[in-house]
Each structure stands twice: as structure tokens, then as C-alpha cells.
PDB file of C-alpha atoms in Angstrom:
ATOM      1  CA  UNK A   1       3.738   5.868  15.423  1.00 33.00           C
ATOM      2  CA  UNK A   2       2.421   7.592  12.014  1.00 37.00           C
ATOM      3  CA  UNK A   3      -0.883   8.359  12.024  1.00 37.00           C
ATOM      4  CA  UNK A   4      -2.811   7.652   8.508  1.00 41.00           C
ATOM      5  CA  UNK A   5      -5.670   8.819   7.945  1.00 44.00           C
ATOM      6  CA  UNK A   6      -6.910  11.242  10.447  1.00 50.00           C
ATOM      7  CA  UNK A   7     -10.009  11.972   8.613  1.00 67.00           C
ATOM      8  CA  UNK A   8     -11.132   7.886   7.696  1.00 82.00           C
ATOM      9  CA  UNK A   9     -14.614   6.773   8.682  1.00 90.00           C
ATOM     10  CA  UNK A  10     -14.408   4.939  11.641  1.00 93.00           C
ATOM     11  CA  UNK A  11     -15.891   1.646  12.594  1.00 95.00           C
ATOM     12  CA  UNK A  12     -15.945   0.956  16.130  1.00 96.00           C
ATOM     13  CA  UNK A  13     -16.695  -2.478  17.647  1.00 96.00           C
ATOM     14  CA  UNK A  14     -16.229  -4.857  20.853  1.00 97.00           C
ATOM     15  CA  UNK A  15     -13.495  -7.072  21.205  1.00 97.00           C
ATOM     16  CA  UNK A  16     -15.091 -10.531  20.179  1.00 97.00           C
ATOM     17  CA  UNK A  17     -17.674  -9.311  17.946  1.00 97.00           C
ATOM     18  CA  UNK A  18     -17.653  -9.249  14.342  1.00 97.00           C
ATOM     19  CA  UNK A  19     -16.628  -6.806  11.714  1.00 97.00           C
ATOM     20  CA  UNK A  20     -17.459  -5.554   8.318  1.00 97.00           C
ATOM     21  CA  UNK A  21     -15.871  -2.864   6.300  1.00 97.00           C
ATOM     22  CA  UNK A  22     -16.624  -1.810   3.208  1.00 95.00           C
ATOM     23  CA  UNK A  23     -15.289  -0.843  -0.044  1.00 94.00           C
ATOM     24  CA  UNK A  24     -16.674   0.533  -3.261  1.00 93.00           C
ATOM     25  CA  UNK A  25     -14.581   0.236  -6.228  1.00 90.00           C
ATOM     26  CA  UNK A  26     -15.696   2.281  -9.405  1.00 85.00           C
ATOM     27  CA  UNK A  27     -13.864   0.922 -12.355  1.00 88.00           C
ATOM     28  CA  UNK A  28     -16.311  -1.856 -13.760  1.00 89.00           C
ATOM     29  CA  UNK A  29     -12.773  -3.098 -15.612  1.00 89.00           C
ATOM     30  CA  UNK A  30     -11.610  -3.904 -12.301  1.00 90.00           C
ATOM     31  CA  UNK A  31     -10.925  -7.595 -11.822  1.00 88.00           C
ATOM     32  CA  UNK A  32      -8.551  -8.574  -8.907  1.00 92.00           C
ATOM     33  CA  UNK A  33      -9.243  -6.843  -5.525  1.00 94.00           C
ATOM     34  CA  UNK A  34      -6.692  -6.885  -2.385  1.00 93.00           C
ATOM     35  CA  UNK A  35      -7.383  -6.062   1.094  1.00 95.00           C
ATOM     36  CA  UNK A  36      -4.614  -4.268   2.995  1.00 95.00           C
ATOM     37  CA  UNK A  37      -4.253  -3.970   6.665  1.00 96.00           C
ATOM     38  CA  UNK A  38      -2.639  -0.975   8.135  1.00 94.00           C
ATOM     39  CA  UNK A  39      -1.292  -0.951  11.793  1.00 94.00           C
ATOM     40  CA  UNK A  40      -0.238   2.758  12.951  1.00 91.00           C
ATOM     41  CA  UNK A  41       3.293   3.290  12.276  1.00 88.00           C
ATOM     42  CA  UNK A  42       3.750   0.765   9.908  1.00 92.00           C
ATOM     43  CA  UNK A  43       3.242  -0.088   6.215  1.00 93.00           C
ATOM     44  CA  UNK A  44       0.097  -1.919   4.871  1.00 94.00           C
ATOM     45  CA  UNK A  45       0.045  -5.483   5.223  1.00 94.00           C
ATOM     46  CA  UNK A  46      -1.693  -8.026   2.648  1.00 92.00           C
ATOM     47  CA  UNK A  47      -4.598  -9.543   3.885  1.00 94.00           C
ATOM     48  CA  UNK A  48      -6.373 -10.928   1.373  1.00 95.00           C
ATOM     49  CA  UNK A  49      -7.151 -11.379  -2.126  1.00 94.00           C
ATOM     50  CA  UNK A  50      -9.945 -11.856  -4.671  1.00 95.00           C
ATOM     51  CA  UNK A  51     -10.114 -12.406  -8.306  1.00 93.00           C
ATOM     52  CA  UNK A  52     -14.048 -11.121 -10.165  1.00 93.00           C
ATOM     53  CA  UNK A  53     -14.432 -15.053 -11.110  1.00 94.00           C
ATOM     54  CA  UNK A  54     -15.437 -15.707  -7.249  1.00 95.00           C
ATOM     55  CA  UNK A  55     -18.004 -13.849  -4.566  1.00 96.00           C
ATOM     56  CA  UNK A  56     -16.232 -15.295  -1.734  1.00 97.00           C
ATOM     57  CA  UNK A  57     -12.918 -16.029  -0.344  1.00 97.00           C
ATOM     58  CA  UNK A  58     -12.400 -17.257   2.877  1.00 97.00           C
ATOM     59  CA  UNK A  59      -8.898 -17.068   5.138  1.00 94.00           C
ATOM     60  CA  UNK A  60      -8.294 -16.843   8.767  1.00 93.00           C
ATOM     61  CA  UNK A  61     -10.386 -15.300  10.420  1.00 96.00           C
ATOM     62  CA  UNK A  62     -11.235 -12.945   7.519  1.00 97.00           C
ATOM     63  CA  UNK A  63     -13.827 -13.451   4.426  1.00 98.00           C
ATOM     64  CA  UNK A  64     -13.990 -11.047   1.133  1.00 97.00           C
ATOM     65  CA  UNK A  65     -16.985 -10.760  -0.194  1.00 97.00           C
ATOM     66  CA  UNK A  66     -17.399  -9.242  -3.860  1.00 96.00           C
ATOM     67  CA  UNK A  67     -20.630  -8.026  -5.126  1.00 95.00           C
ATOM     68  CA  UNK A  68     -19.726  -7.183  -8.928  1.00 93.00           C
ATOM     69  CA  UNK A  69     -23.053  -5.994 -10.085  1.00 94.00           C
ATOM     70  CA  UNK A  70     -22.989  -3.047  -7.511  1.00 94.00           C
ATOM     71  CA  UNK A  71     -18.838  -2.689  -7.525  1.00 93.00           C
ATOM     72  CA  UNK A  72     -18.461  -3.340  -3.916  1.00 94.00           C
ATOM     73  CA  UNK A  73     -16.762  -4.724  -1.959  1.00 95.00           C
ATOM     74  CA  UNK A  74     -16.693  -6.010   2.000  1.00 96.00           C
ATOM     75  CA  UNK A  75     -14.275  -7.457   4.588  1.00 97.00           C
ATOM     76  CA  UNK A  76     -15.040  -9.311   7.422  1.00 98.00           C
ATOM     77  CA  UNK A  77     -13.241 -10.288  10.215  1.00 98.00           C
ATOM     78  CA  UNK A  78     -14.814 -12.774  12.470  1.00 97.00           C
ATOM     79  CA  UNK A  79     -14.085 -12.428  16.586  1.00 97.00           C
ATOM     80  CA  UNK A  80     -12.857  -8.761  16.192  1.00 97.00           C
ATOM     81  CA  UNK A  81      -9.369  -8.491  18.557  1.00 96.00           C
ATOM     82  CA  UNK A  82      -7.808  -5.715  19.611  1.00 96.00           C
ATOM     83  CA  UNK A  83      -4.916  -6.548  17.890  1.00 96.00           C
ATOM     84  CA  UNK A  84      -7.415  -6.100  14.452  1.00 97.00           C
ATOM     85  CA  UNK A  85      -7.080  -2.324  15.192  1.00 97.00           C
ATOM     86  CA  UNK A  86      -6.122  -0.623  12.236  1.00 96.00           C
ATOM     87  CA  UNK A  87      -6.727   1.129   9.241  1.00 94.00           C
ATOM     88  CA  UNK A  88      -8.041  -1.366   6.448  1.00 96.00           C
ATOM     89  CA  UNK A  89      -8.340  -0.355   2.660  1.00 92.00           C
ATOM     90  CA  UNK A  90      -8.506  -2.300  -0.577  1.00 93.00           C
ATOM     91  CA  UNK A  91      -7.253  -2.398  -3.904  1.00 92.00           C
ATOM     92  CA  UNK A  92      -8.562  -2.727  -7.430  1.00 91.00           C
ATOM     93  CA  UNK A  93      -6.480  -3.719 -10.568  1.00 88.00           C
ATOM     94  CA  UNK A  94      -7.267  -3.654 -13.804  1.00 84.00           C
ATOM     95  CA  UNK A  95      -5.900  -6.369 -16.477  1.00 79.00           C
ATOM     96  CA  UNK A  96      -2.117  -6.764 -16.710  1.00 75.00           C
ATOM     97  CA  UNK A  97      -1.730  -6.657 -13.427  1.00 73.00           C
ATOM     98  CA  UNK A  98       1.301  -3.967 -13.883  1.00 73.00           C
ATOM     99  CA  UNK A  99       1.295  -1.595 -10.614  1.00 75.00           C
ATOM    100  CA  UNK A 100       0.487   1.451 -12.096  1.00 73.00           C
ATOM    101  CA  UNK A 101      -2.990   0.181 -12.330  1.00 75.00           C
ATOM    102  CA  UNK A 102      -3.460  -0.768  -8.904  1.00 82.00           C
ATOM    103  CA  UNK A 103      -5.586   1.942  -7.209  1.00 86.00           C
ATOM    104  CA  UNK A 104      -6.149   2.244  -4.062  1.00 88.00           C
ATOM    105  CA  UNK A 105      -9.382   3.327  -1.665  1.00 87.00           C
ATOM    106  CA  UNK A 106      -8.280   5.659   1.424  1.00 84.00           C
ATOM    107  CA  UNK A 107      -9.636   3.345   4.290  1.00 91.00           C
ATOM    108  CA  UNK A 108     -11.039   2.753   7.231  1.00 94.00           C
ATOM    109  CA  UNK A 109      -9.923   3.351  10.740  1.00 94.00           C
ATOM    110  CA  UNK A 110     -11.310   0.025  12.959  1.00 97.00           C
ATOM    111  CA  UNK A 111     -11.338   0.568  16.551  1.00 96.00           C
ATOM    112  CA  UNK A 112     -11.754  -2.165  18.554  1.00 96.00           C
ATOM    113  CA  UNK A 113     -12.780  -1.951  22.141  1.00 94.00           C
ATOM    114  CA  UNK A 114     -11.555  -4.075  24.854  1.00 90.00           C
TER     115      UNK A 114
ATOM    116  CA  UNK B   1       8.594  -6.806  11.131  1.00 84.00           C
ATOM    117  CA  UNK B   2       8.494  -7.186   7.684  1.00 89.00           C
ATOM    118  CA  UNK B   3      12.261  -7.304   6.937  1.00 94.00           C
ATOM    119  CA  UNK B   4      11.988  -4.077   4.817  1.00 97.00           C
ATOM    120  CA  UNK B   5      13.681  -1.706   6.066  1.00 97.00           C
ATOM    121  CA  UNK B   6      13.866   2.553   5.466  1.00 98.00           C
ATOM    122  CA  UNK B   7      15.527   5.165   6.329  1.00 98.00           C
ATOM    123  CA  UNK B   8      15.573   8.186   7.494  1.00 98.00           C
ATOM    124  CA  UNK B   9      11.981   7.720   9.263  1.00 97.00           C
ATOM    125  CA  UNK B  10      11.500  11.270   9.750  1.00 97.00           C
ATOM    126  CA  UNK B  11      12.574  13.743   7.265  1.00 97.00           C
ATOM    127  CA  UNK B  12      11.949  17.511   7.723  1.00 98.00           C
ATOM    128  CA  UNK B  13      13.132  20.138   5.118  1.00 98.00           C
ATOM    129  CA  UNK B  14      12.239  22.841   3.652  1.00 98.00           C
ATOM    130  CA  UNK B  15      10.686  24.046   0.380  1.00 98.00           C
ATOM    131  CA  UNK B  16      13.495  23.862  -2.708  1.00 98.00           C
ATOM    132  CA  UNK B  17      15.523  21.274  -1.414  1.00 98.00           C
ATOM    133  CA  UNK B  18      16.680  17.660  -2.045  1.00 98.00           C
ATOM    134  CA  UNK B  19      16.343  14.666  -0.208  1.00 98.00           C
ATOM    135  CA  UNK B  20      17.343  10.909  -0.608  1.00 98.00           C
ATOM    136  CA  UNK B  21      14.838   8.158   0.709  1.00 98.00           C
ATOM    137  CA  UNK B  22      16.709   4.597   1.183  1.00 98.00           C
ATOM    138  CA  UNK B  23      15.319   1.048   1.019  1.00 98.00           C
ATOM    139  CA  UNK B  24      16.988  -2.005   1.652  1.00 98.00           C
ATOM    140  CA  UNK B  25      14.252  -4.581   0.742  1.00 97.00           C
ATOM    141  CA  UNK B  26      14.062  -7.787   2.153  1.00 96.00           C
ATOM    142  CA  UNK B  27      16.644 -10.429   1.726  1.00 95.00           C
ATOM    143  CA  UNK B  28      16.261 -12.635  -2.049  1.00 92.00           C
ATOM    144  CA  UNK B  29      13.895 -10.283  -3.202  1.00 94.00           C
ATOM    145  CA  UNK B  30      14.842  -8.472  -6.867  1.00 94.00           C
ATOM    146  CA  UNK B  31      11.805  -6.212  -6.805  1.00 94.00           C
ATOM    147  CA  UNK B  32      11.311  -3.251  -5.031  1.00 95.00           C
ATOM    148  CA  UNK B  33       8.116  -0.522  -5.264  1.00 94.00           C
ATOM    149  CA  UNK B  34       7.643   3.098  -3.949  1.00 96.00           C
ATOM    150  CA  UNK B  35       4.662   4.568  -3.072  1.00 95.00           C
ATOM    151  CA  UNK B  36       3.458   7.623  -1.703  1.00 95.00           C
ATOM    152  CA  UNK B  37       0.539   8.047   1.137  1.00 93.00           C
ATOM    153  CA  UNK B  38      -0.431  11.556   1.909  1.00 89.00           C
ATOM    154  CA  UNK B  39      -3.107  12.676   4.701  1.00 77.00           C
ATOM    155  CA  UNK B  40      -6.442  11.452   3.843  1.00 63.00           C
ATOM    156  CA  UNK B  41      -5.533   9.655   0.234  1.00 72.00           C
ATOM    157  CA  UNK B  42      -5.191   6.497  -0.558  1.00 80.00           C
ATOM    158  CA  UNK B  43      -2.076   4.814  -1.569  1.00 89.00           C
ATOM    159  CA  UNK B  44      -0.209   5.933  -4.414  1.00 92.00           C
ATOM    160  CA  UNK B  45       1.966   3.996  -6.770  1.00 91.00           C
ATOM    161  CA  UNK B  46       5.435   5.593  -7.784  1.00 94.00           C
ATOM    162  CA  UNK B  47       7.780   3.306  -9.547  1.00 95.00           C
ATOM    163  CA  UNK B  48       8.404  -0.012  -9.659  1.00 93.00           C
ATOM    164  CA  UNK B  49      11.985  -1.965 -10.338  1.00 95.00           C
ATOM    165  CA  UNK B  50      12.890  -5.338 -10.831  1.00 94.00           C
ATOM    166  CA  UNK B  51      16.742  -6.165 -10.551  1.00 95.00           C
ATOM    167  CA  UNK B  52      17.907  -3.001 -11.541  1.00 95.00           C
ATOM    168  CA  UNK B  53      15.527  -2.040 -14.045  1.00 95.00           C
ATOM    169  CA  UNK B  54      12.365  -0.051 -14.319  1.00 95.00           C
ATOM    170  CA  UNK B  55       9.843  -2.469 -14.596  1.00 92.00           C
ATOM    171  CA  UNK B  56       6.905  -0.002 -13.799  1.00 89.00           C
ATOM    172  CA  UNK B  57       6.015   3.186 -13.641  1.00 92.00           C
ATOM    173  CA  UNK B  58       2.947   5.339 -11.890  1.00 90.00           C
ATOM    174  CA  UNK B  59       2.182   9.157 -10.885  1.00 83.00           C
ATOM    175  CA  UNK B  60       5.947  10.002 -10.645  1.00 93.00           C
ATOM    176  CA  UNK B  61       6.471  13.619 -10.677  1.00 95.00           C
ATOM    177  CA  UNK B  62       9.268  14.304 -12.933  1.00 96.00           C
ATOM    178  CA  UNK B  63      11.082  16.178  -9.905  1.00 97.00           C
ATOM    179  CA  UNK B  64      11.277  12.598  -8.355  1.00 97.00           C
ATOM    180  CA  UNK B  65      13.352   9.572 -10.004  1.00 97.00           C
ATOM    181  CA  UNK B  66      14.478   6.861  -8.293  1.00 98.00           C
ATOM    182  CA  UNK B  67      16.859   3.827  -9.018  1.00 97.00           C
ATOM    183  CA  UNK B  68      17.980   0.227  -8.067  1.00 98.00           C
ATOM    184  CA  UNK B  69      21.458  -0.572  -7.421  1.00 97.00           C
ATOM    185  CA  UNK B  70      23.679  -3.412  -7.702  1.00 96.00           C
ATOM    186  CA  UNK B  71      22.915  -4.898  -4.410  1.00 96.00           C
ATOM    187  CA  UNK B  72      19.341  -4.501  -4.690  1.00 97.00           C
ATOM    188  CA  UNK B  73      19.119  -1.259  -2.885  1.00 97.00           C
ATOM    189  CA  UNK B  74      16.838   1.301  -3.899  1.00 98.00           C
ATOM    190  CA  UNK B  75      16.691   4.791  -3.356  1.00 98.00           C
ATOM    191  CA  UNK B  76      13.752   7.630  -4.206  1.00 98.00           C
ATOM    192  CA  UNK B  77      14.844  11.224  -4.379  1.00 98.00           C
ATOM    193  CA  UNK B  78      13.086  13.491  -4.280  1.00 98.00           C
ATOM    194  CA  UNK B  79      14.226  17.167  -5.742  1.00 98.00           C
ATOM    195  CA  UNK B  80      12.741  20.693  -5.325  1.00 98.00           C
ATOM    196  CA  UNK B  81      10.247  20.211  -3.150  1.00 98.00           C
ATOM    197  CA  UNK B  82       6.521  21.488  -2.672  1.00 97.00           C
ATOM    198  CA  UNK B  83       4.817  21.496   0.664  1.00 95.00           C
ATOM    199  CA  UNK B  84       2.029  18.995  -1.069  1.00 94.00           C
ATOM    200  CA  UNK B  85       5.176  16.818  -1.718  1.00 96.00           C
ATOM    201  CA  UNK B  86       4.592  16.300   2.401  1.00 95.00           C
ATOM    202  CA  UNK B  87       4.030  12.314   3.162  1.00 96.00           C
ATOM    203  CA  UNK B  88       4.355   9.178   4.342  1.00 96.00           C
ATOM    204  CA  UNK B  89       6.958   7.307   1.348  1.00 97.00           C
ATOM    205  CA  UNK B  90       6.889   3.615   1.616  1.00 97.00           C
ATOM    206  CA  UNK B  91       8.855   1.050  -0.006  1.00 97.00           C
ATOM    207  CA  UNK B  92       8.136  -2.608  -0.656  1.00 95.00           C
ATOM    208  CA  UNK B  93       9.637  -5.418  -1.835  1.00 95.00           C
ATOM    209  CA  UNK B  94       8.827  -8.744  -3.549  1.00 91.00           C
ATOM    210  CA  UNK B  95      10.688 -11.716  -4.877  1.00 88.00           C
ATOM    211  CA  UNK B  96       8.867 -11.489  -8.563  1.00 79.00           C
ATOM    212  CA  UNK B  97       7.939  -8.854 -10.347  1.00 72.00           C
ATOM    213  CA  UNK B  98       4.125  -9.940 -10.794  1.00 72.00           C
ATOM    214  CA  UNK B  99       3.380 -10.831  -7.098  1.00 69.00           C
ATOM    215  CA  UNK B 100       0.635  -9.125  -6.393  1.00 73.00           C
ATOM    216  CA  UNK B 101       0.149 -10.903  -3.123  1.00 73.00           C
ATOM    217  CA  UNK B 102       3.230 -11.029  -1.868  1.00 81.00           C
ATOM    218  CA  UNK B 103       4.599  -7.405  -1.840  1.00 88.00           C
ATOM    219  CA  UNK B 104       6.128  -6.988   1.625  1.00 93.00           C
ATOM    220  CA  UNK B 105       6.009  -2.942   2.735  1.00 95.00           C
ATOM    221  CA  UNK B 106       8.668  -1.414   5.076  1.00 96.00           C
ATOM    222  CA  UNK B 107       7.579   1.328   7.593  1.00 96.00           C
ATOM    223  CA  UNK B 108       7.724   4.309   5.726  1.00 97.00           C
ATOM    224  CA  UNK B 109       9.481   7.519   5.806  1.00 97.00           C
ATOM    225  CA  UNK B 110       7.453  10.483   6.784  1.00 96.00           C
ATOM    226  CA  UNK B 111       8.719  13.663   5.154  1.00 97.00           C
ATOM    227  CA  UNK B 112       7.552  17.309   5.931  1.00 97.00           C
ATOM    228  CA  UNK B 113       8.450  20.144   3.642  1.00 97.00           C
ATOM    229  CA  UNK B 114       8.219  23.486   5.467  1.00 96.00           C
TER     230      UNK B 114
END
């Protein structure tokens, strides 16, 4: 498939343990974040979403956490599997909402080792 | 499979000319987005159209326009190009206009300008 990327930090862990990836946003305006997953070959894929009124936000297997007095930003994906391999990058948006003020970070490459 | 779907997949030309990227997006949705993803940068929004109209509108280079058709079709072309104009092109697709969460991305066309 496409390779994204070639040049993303890369976070390598075993199958089973935990992961965290971070993101740093830098527009303090910023108030609704989105977490994209990105398997080779294919587009990005929502994850998960969090609005600057919450710190946490739990789904399956995955947790945002948002830190808004440093702008950052973290994923974590519990029981890393290899199917988790991807690149992972987030989003920041600004108020409306329209998506020309999206913008999104360039990623992270998670390899995940049987 | 995300019921977007693109095509060509691979697009090689050379410097000057034309080309036509297609999306279909997925069935019952009125939205569709295109966004560019070069080596080593993030995602980056295009244009955005909601049932024919331009609902949205990002870093378009005015060499690039795109449009919505009747059936819901959308096409990006793309018109005297630049090697930098060298990318992955993805579409997506939504059933709202405002649905951040739910944007639904098809694989992507990779073109290469020689």
C-alpha cells in the first residue's frame, strides 16, 4: 500500500502492552480535538474525539487525554495489537467548526511487535 | 472498507498537464471533502461540498477546482501541474455537512508529477 509518512517519529511497542502517542497542538483557540488512525494504504479513520470542556474521554480500547494549560494532547490505546499498527495523528479546530479550520499534526508511525 | 471509493489510485504525469480525480462517496451521504497529504505533512483541507454546493473552502490552489454533480459525485482536477503538486488526494464523505465525527475517507489517489 501507500506509505505516509516516511519520516514520522516512531513508537515501537509489544503486542499486549500499552501505548501513548502524543500530540501538541499550538493554537490556544483550539477547542475540539480528533484523533485519526491511519492504516498503510488507506485513508485516516476517526478514532476519537474531544471537546476543551473535558480532560478525558474514554472509548474502546482507546482514552484521549487533553492537557489545555500545556496544549497537548495524548492517545492511548490499552493492550496494543498488531492490528493497532499505523500511523496516528490528531486534529485541532477552531470555533465554527467549518473545515478549513481543521488542522492537522503529521503523525506518528506505531509499530507494534508481535 | 469504508464505502468511499476513488479512482484512478495511481496517477503519473508529467509537469503542465491535467488530470481528473473521481469520488463516488458513500451511499446517502450529500457531503463530500478533498484533501491533500503530501510526504511528511499533515493533512490538508481542499474543498468541501454539500449537495452540489461549495459549502467550504481551504488551501485550494487556484490551478485546482473541483465540483459536485447531480448524483453526488465529485471530482478534483487538478490543472498545470508542479512536481510539489505530487501526493496522496483523498476524498471523504459524510451525511451532514457539520459532522465532524463522522467523515468517512476513501483510499486515496496517489499522483506523481514528473
Amino acid at each position: 500500500g501507500e506509505s505516509v509518512g516516511l519520516h514520522l517519529p516512531t513508537l515501537s511497542v509489544q503486542e499486549g502492552d500499552n501505548s501513548i502517542i502524543n500530540c501538541a497542538y499550538s493554537n490556544s483557540a483550539s477547542d475540539y480535538f480528533i484523533w485519526y488512525k491511519q492504516e498503510s494504504g488507506k485513508g485516516p479513520q476517526f478514532i476519537i474525539d474531544i471537546r476543551s470542556n473535558m480532560d478525558k474521554r474514554q472509548g474502546q480500547r482507546v482514552t484521549v487525554l487533553l492537557n489545555k494549560t500545556v496544549k497537548h494532547l495524548s492517545l492511548q490505546i490499552a493492550a496494543t495489537q498488531p492490528g493497532d499498527s499505523a500511523v496516528y495523528f490528531c486534529a485541532e479546530a477552531t470555533p465554527p467548526y467549518n473545515f478549513n479550520k481543521f488542522y492537522f499534526g503529521s503523525g506518528t508511525k506505531l509499530n507494534v511487535k508481535p | 472498507d469504508s464505502g468511499v471509493t476513488q479512482t484512478p489510485k495511481h496517477l503519473i504525469t508529467a509537469t503542465g498537464q491535467r488530470v481528473t480525480l473521481r469520488c463516488s462517496p458513500r451511499s446517502g451521504d450529500l457531503s463530500v471533502y478533498w484533501y491533500q497529504q503530501s510526504l511528511d505533512q499533515g493533512l490538508q483541507f481542499l474543498i468541501q461540498y454539500y449537495n452540489g454546493e461549495e459549502r467550504a473552502k481551504g488551501n485550494i490552489l487556484e490551478r485546482f477546482s473541483a465540483q459536485q454533480f447531480p448524483d453526488l459525485h465529485s471530482e478534483l482536477n487538478l490543472s498545470s501541474l508542479e512536481l510539489g503538486d505530487s501526493a496522496l488526494y483523498f476524498c471523504a464523505s459524510s451525511v451532514a455537512s457539520y459532522t465532524y465525527n463522522e467523515q468517512f475517507f476513501g483510499p486515496g489517489t496517489r499522483l506523481t508529477v514528473l
